[in-house]
Amino acid sequence: MNNAIQDLNDLARACGDGFPMPATANNGAVFEEPWQAHAFAMTLQLHEKGVFTWPQWADALTREIRAGQTRGEASDGSLYYTHWLNALEQLVIERQLGTPDEIHDLEHAWEAAAKRTPHGQPIVLNAE
């Protein structure tokens, strides 16, 4: 793999420059929240780098949605990107790109970076 993603820091750098949010026909955003767009972009990045195939992704997302149904979660689609993110995190852990603790730490690093970033500017993680 060229430009292989070896760990969560590589993934964060690959997705950290921001990306335009596509608009729908009704001029609304495709994603309700920025984190949903980031989860989508990270998934695309990992697939493009060969970390998983689309069938593997579909299987992971299906497992997570079914687990949510088993837990009695709403089935109205409101948790779709929560399931998406959970499936992505599970694949990252299974592929040993990161641990649950590293994911947790990175989540807080993104949150802190977002708070210190002026509105309209790309969120940039500090190199650590």
PDB file of C-alpha atoms in Angstrom:
ATOM      1  CA  MET A   1       0.000   0.000   0.000  1.00  0.00           C
ATOM      2  CA  ASN A   2       1.322   3.414  -0.901  1.00  0.00           C
ATOM      3  CA  ASN A   3       0.750   6.083   1.730  1.00  0.00           C
ATOM      4  CA  ALA A   4      -0.421   3.354   4.083  1.00  0.00           C
ATOM      5  CA  ILE A   5      -2.367   4.343   7.152  1.00  0.00           C
ATOM      6  CA  GLN A   6      -0.497   2.707   9.983  1.00  0.00           C
ATOM      7  CA  ASP A   7      -2.346   4.137  12.950  1.00  0.00           C
ATOM      8  CA  LEU A   8      -4.959   6.652  14.075  1.00  0.00           C
ATOM      9  CA  ASN A   9      -2.560   9.583  13.777  1.00  0.00           C
ATOM     10  CA  ASP A  10      -2.035   8.777  10.078  1.00  0.00           C
ATOM     11  CA  LEU A  11      -5.791   8.638   9.600  1.00  0.00           C
ATOM     12  CA  ALA A  12      -6.315  11.944  11.408  1.00  0.00           C
ATOM     13  CA  ARG A  13      -3.669  13.627   9.264  1.00  0.00           C
ATOM     14  CA  ALA A  14      -5.217  12.210   6.085  1.00  0.00           C
ATOM     15  CA  CYS A  15      -8.636  13.611   6.980  1.00  0.00           C
ATOM     16  CA  GLY A  16      -7.598  16.692   8.939  1.00  0.00           C
ATOM     17  CA  ASP A  17      -7.510  19.262   6.153  1.00  0.00           C
ATOM     18  CA  GLY A  18     -11.273  19.367   5.913  1.00  0.00           C
ATOM     19  CA  PHE A  19     -13.368  18.814   2.826  1.00  0.00           C
ATOM     20  CA  PRO A  20     -16.366  20.505   1.277  1.00  0.00           C
ATOM     21  CA  MET A  21     -19.750  19.297   2.349  1.00  0.00           C
ATOM     22  CA  PRO A  22     -21.869  18.472  -0.702  1.00  0.00           C
ATOM     23  CA  ALA A  23     -25.249  20.160  -0.898  1.00  0.00           C
ATOM     24  CA  THR A  24     -28.553  18.489  -1.598  1.00  0.00           C
ATOM     25  CA  ALA A  25     -31.105  19.704  -4.121  1.00  0.00           C
ATOM     26  CA  ASN A  26     -32.920  21.572  -1.332  1.00  0.00           C
ATOM     27  CA  ASN A  27     -29.687  23.450  -0.429  1.00  0.00           C
ATOM     28  CA  GLY A  28     -29.387  21.518   2.805  1.00  0.00           C
ATOM     29  CA  ALA A  29     -26.256  19.693   3.867  1.00  0.00           C
ATOM     30  CA  VAL A  30     -26.011  15.971   3.205  1.00  0.00           C
ATOM     31  CA  PHE A  31     -24.784  15.505   6.786  1.00  0.00           C
ATOM     32  CA  GLU A  32     -26.590  16.892   9.802  1.00  0.00           C
ATOM     33  CA  GLU A  33     -23.397  17.330  11.837  1.00  0.00           C
ATOM     34  CA  PRO A  34     -19.739  17.835  10.848  1.00  0.00           C
ATOM     35  CA  TRP A  35     -18.678  14.687  12.719  1.00  0.00           C
ATOM     36  CA  GLN A  36     -20.867  12.640  10.361  1.00  0.00           C
ATOM     37  CA  ALA A  37     -19.003  14.011   7.347  1.00  0.00           C
ATOM     38  CA  HIS A  38     -15.681  13.287   9.051  1.00  0.00           C
ATOM     39  CA  ALA A  39     -16.702   9.696   9.793  1.00  0.00           C
ATOM     40  CA  PHE A  40     -17.736   9.309   6.164  1.00  0.00           C
ATOM     41  CA  ALA A  41     -14.422  10.765   4.940  1.00  0.00           C
ATOM     42  CA  MET A  42     -12.375   8.550   7.252  1.00  0.00           C
ATOM     43  CA  THR A  43     -14.222   5.503   5.958  1.00  0.00           C
ATOM     44  CA  LEU A  44     -13.445   6.470   2.373  1.00  0.00           C
ATOM     45  CA  GLN A  45      -9.787   7.107   3.237  1.00  0.00           C
ATOM     46  CA  LEU A  46      -9.385   3.724   4.913  1.00  0.00           C
ATOM     47  CA  HIS A  47     -11.055   1.931   2.015  1.00  0.00           C
ATOM     48  CA  GLU A  48      -8.908   3.774  -0.535  1.00  0.00           C
ATOM     49  CA  LYS A  49      -5.790   2.772   1.423  1.00  0.00           C
ATOM     50  CA  GLY A  50      -6.850  -0.877   1.295  1.00  0.00           C
ATOM     51  CA  VAL A  51      -7.591  -1.288   4.989  1.00  0.00           C
ATOM     52  CA  PHE A  52     -10.911  -2.980   4.206  1.00  0.00           C
ATOM     53  CA  THR A  53     -13.091  -3.847   1.234  1.00  0.00           C
ATOM     54  CA  TRP A  54     -16.623  -2.548   0.687  1.00  0.00           C
ATOM     55  CA  PRO A  55     -18.103  -5.971   1.530  1.00  0.00           C
ATOM     56  CA  GLN A  56     -16.130  -5.936   4.802  1.00  0.00           C
ATOM     57  CA  TRP A  57     -17.406  -2.424   5.499  1.00  0.00           C
ATOM     58  CA  ALA A  58     -21.003  -3.406   4.711  1.00  0.00           C
ATOM     59  CA  ASP A  59     -20.695  -6.397   7.040  1.00  0.00           C
ATOM     60  CA  ALA A  60     -19.341  -4.242   9.884  1.00  0.00           C
ATOM     61  CA  LEU A  61     -22.091  -1.637   9.454  1.00  0.00           C
ATOM     62  CA  THR A  62     -24.769  -4.330   9.242  1.00  0.00           C
ATOM     63  CA  ARG A  63     -23.496  -5.941  12.459  1.00  0.00           C
ATOM     64  CA  GLU A  64     -23.605  -2.590  14.251  1.00  0.00           C
ATOM     65  CA  ILE A  65     -27.120  -1.747  13.047  1.00  0.00           C
ATOM     66  CA  ARG A  66     -28.360  -5.196  14.101  1.00  0.00           C
ATOM     67  CA  ALA A  67     -26.692  -4.790  17.503  1.00  0.00           C
ATOM     68  CA  GLY A  68     -28.544  -1.488  17.892  1.00  0.00           C
ATOM     69  CA  GLN A  69     -31.825  -3.199  17.031  1.00  0.00           C
ATOM     70  CA  THR A  70     -31.077  -5.866  19.635  1.00  0.00           C
ATOM     71  CA  ARG A  71     -30.469  -3.096  22.190  1.00  0.00           C
ATOM     72  CA  GLY A  72     -33.887  -1.647  21.310  1.00  0.00           C
ATOM     73  CA  GLU A  73     -32.564   1.531  19.690  1.00  0.00           C
ATOM     74  CA  ALA A  74     -34.788   3.636  17.432  1.00  0.00           C
ATOM     75  CA  SER A  75     -35.071   2.234  13.915  1.00  0.00           C
ATOM     76  CA  ASP A  76     -36.029   5.547  12.287  1.00  0.00           C
ATOM     77  CA  GLY A  77     -32.574   6.218  10.842  1.00  0.00           C
ATOM     78  CA  SER A  78     -31.705   8.874  13.419  1.00  0.00           C
ATOM     79  CA  LEU A  79     -28.785   6.796  14.694  1.00  0.00           C
ATOM     80  CA  TYR A  80     -27.424   5.809  11.286  1.00  0.00           C
ATOM     81  CA  TYR A  81     -24.177   7.764  11.591  1.00  0.00           C
ATOM     82  CA  THR A  82     -23.746   6.687  15.201  1.00  0.00           C
ATOM     83  CA  HIS A  83     -23.858   3.113  13.903  1.00  0.00           C
ATOM     84  CA  TRP A  84     -21.531   4.158  11.068  1.00  0.00           C
ATOM     85  CA  LEU A  85     -18.988   5.557  13.533  1.00  0.00           C
ATOM     86  CA  ASN A  86     -19.241   2.528  15.822  1.00  0.00           C
ATOM     87  CA  ALA A  87     -18.642   0.200  12.861  1.00  0.00           C
ATOM     88  CA  LEU A  88     -15.657   2.292  11.772  1.00  0.00           C
ATOM     89  CA  GLU A  89     -14.169   2.243  15.261  1.00  0.00           C
ATOM     90  CA  GLN A  90     -14.593  -1.534  15.417  1.00  0.00           C
ATOM     91  CA  LEU A  91     -12.773  -1.994  12.102  1.00  0.00           C
ATOM     92  CA  VAL A  92      -9.958   0.280  13.278  1.00  0.00           C
ATOM     93  CA  ILE A  93      -9.583  -1.843  16.402  1.00  0.00           C
ATOM     94  CA  GLU A  94      -9.840  -5.155  14.510  1.00  0.00           C
ATOM     95  CA  ARG A  95      -7.187  -3.990  12.012  1.00  0.00           C
ATOM     96  CA  GLN A  96      -4.970  -2.884  14.923  1.00  0.00           C
ATOM     97  CA  LEU A  97      -4.776   0.706  13.707  1.00  0.00           C
ATOM     98  CA  GLY A  98      -5.743   1.899  17.151  1.00  0.00           C
ATOM     99  CA  THR A  99      -6.969   0.826  20.560  1.00  0.00           C
ATOM    100  CA  PRO A 100     -10.153   1.916  22.307  1.00  0.00           C
ATOM    101  CA  ASP A 101      -8.033   4.209  24.527  1.00  0.00           C
ATOM    102  CA  GLU A 102      -6.336   5.773  21.502  1.00  0.00           C
ATOM    103  CA  ILE A 103      -9.707   6.359  19.851  1.00  0.00           C
ATOM    104  CA  HIS A 104     -10.956   7.989  23.049  1.00  0.00           C
ATOM    105  CA  ASP A 105      -7.868  10.218  23.269  1.00  0.00           C
ATOM    106  CA  LEU A 106      -8.154  11.211  19.612  1.00  0.00           C
ATOM    107  CA  GLU A 107     -11.834  12.066  20.088  1.00  0.00           C
ATOM    108  CA  HIS A 108     -10.893  14.480  22.865  1.00  0.00           C
ATOM    109  CA  ALA A 109      -8.035  15.942  20.810  1.00  0.00           C
ATOM    110  CA  TRP A 110     -10.469  16.684  17.958  1.00  0.00           C
ATOM    111  CA  GLU A 111     -12.951  18.214  20.393  1.00  0.00           C
ATOM    112  CA  ALA A 112     -10.257  20.489  21.859  1.00  0.00           C
ATOM    113  CA  ALA A 113      -9.017  21.443  18.381  1.00  0.00           C
ATOM    114  CA  ALA A 114     -12.569  22.297  17.301  1.00  0.00           C
ATOM    115  CA  LYS A 115     -13.045  24.558  20.319  1.00  0.00           C
ATOM    116  CA  ARG A 116      -9.894  26.550  19.571  1.00  0.00           C
ATOM    117  CA  THR A 117     -10.526  26.821  15.817  1.00  0.00           C
ATOM    118  CA  PRO A 118     -12.227  29.994  14.544  1.00  0.00           C
ATOM    119  CA  HIS A 119     -15.535  29.421  12.786  1.00  0.00           C
ATOM    120  CA  GLY A 120     -15.105  28.672   9.091  1.00  0.00           C
ATOM    121  CA  GLN A 121     -11.493  27.549   9.427  1.00  0.00           C
ATOM    122  CA  PRO A 122     -10.304  23.944   9.008  1.00  0.00           C
ATOM    123  CA  ILE A 123      -9.768  22.068  12.257  1.00  0.00           C
ATOM    124  CA  VAL A 124      -6.115  21.126  12.641  1.00  0.00           C
ATOM    125  CA  LEU A 125      -4.776  18.729  15.240  1.00  0.00           C
ATOM    126  CA  ASN A 126      -1.486  19.697  16.838  1.00  0.00           C
ATOM    127  CA  ALA A 127       1.313  17.313  15.928  1.00  0.00           C
ATOM    128  CA  GLU A 128       2.216  15.439  19.071  1.00  0.00           C
TER     129      GLU A 128
END
